[in-house]
XYZ file of C-alpha atoms in Angstrom:
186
model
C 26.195 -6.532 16.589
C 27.050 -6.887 12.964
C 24.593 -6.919 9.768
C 24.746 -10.373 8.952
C 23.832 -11.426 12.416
C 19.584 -12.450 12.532
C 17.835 -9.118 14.151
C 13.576 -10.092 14.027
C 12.403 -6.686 12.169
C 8.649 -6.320 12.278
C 6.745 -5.325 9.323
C 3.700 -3.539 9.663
C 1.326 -3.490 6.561
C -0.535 -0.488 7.060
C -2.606 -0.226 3.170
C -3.184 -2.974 0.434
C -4.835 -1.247 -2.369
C -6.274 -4.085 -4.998
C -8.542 -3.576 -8.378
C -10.847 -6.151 -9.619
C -13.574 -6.176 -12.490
C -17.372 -6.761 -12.704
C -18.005 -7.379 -16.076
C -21.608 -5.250 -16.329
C -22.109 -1.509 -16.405
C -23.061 -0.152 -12.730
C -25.768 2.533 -12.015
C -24.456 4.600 -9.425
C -27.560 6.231 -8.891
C -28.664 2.853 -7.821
C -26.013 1.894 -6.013
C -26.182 5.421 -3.624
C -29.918 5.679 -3.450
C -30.185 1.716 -2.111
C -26.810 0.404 -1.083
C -25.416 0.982 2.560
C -22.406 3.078 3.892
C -22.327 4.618 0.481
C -20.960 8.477 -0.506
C -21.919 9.481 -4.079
C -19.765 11.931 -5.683
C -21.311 12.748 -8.715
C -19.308 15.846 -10.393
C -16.754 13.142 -10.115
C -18.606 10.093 -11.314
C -18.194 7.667 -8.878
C -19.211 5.907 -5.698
C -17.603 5.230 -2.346
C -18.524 2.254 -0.388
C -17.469 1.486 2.932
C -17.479 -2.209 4.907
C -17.091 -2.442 8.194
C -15.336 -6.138 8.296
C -12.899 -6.525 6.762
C -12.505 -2.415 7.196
C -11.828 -1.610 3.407
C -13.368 1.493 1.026
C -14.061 1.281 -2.027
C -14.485 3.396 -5.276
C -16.868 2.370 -7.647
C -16.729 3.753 -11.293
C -19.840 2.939 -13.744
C -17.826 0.990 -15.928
C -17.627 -1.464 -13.409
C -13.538 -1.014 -12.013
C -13.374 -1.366 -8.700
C -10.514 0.049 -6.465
C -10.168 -1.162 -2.761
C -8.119 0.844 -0.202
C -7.606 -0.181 3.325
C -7.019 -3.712 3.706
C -4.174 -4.637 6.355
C -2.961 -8.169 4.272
C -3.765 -9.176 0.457
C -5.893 -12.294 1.714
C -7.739 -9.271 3.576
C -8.356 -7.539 0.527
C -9.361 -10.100 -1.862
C -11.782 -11.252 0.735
C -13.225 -7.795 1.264
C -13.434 -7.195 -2.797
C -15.504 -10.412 -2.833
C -17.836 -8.779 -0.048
C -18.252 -6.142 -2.186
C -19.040 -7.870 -5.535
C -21.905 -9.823 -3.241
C -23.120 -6.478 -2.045
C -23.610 -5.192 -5.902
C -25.017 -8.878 -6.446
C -27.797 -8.180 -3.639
C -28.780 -4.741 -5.674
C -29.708 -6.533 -8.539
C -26.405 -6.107 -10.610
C -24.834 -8.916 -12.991
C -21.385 -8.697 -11.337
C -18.760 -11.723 -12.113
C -15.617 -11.036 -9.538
C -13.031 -10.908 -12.515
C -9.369 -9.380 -13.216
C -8.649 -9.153 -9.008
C -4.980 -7.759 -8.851
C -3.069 -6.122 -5.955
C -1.242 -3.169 -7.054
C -0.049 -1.809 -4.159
C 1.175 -2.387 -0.324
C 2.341 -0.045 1.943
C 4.194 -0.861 5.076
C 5.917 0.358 7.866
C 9.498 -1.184 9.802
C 11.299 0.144 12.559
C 14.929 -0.668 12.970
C 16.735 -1.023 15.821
C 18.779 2.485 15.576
C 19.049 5.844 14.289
C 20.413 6.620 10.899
C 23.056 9.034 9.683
C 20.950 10.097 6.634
C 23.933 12.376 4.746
C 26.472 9.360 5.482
C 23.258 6.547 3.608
C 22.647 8.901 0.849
C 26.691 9.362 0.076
C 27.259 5.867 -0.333
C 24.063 5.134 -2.219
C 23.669 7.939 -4.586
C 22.045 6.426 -7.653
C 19.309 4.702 -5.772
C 19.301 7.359 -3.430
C 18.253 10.967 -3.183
C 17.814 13.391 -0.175
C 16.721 16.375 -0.034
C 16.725 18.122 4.006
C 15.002 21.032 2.571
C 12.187 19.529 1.079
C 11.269 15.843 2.949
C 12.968 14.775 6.222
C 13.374 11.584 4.573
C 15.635 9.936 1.953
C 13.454 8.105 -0.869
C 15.370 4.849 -1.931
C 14.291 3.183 -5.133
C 14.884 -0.570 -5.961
C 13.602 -0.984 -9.546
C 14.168 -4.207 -9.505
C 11.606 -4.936 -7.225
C 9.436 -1.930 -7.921
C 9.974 -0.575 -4.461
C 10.338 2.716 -2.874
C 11.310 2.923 0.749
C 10.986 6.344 2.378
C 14.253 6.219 5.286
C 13.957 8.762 8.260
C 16.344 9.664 10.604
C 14.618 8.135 13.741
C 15.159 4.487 11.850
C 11.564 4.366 10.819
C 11.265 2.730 6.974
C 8.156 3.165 4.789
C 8.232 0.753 2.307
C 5.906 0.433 -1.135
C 5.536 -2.090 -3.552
C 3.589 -4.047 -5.739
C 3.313 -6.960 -3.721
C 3.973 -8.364 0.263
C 6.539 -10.444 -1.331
C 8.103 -7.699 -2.690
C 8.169 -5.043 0.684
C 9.493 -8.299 2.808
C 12.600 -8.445 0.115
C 13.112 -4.942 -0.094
C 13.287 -4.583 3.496
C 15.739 -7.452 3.920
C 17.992 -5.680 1.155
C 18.326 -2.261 2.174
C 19.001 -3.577 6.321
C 23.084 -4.028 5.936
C 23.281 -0.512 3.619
C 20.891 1.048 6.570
C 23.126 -0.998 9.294
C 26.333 0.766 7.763
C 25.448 4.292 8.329
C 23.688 3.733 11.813
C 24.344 5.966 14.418
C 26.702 4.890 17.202
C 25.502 5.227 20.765
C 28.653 5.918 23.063
């Protein structure tokens, strides 16, 4: 088994959080005294909505931005921020469905072994940082990608990033530094 050699890694997308616009003023009030699955948190200003299918929450601000949490792909999310925009549509609000981004994914991969964390952080110590006291994990930054991977002992990653694109290449760059400090199984 070496680290160039093809191992299948599954990874799991666990969150997609996406924003998108409405272009009109929202009245909460409104949207909490006639809308369904909806919490109103006033002292805070805002709204949460729940749907069902796709499963996806979302927090409404009067202004009109809209954050989505929950979705399990980006298609997912963009579909379920549509949803929503219809919902406000079918309260009597002016929305337009404008400025949809995705600005973050979080996923999960499991590799094949266990990891010698001290050994990882040692030979990666500007991207790197590890602190046994504090986190059982190390936290692994690739700027370049705007990635942070969380690595834990058991070979468990927890990747973030801006994009799917961008978890899928992180992944595949930190398996042969990972590889090298695996723990041997006699």
């Amino acid at each position: 088994m070496d680290a160039d050699s093809d191992v299948a890694l599954d990874i799991l997308i666990t969150n997609v959080v996406c924003v998108f616009r409405t272009r009109c003023h929202l009245n909460l009030r409104k949207i909490a005294l006639e809308g369904a699955n909806v919490i109103y948190k006033r002292e805070v200003g805002k709204v949460l909505m729940k749907l069902r299918k796709p499963r996806i929450t979302a927090t409404i601000w009067s202004s009109g931005k809209i954050i989505c949490t929950g979705a399990t792909s980006e298609e997912e999310a963009k579909f379920g921020a549509r949803r929503l925009a219809r919902c406000l549509q079918k309260l009597g609000f002016l929305v337009k469905f404008t400025e949809f981004k995705v600005v973050n994914v979080l996923a999960v991969c499991t590799m094949p072994f266990e990891i010698r964390l001290p050994e990882f952080t040692k030979s990666n110590r500007p991207n790197a940082s590890y602190e046994p006291e504090l986190h059982p994990a190390v936290c692994y930054r690739i700027k370049s990608l705007r990635s942070t991977l969380q690595i834990f002992s058991t070979g468990s990653i927890t990747v973030t990033g801006p994009d799917v694109k961008s978890v899928a290449t992180a992944v595949e760059q930190i398996y042969p530094c990972v590889f090298e400090s695996r723990k041997v199984i006699l």
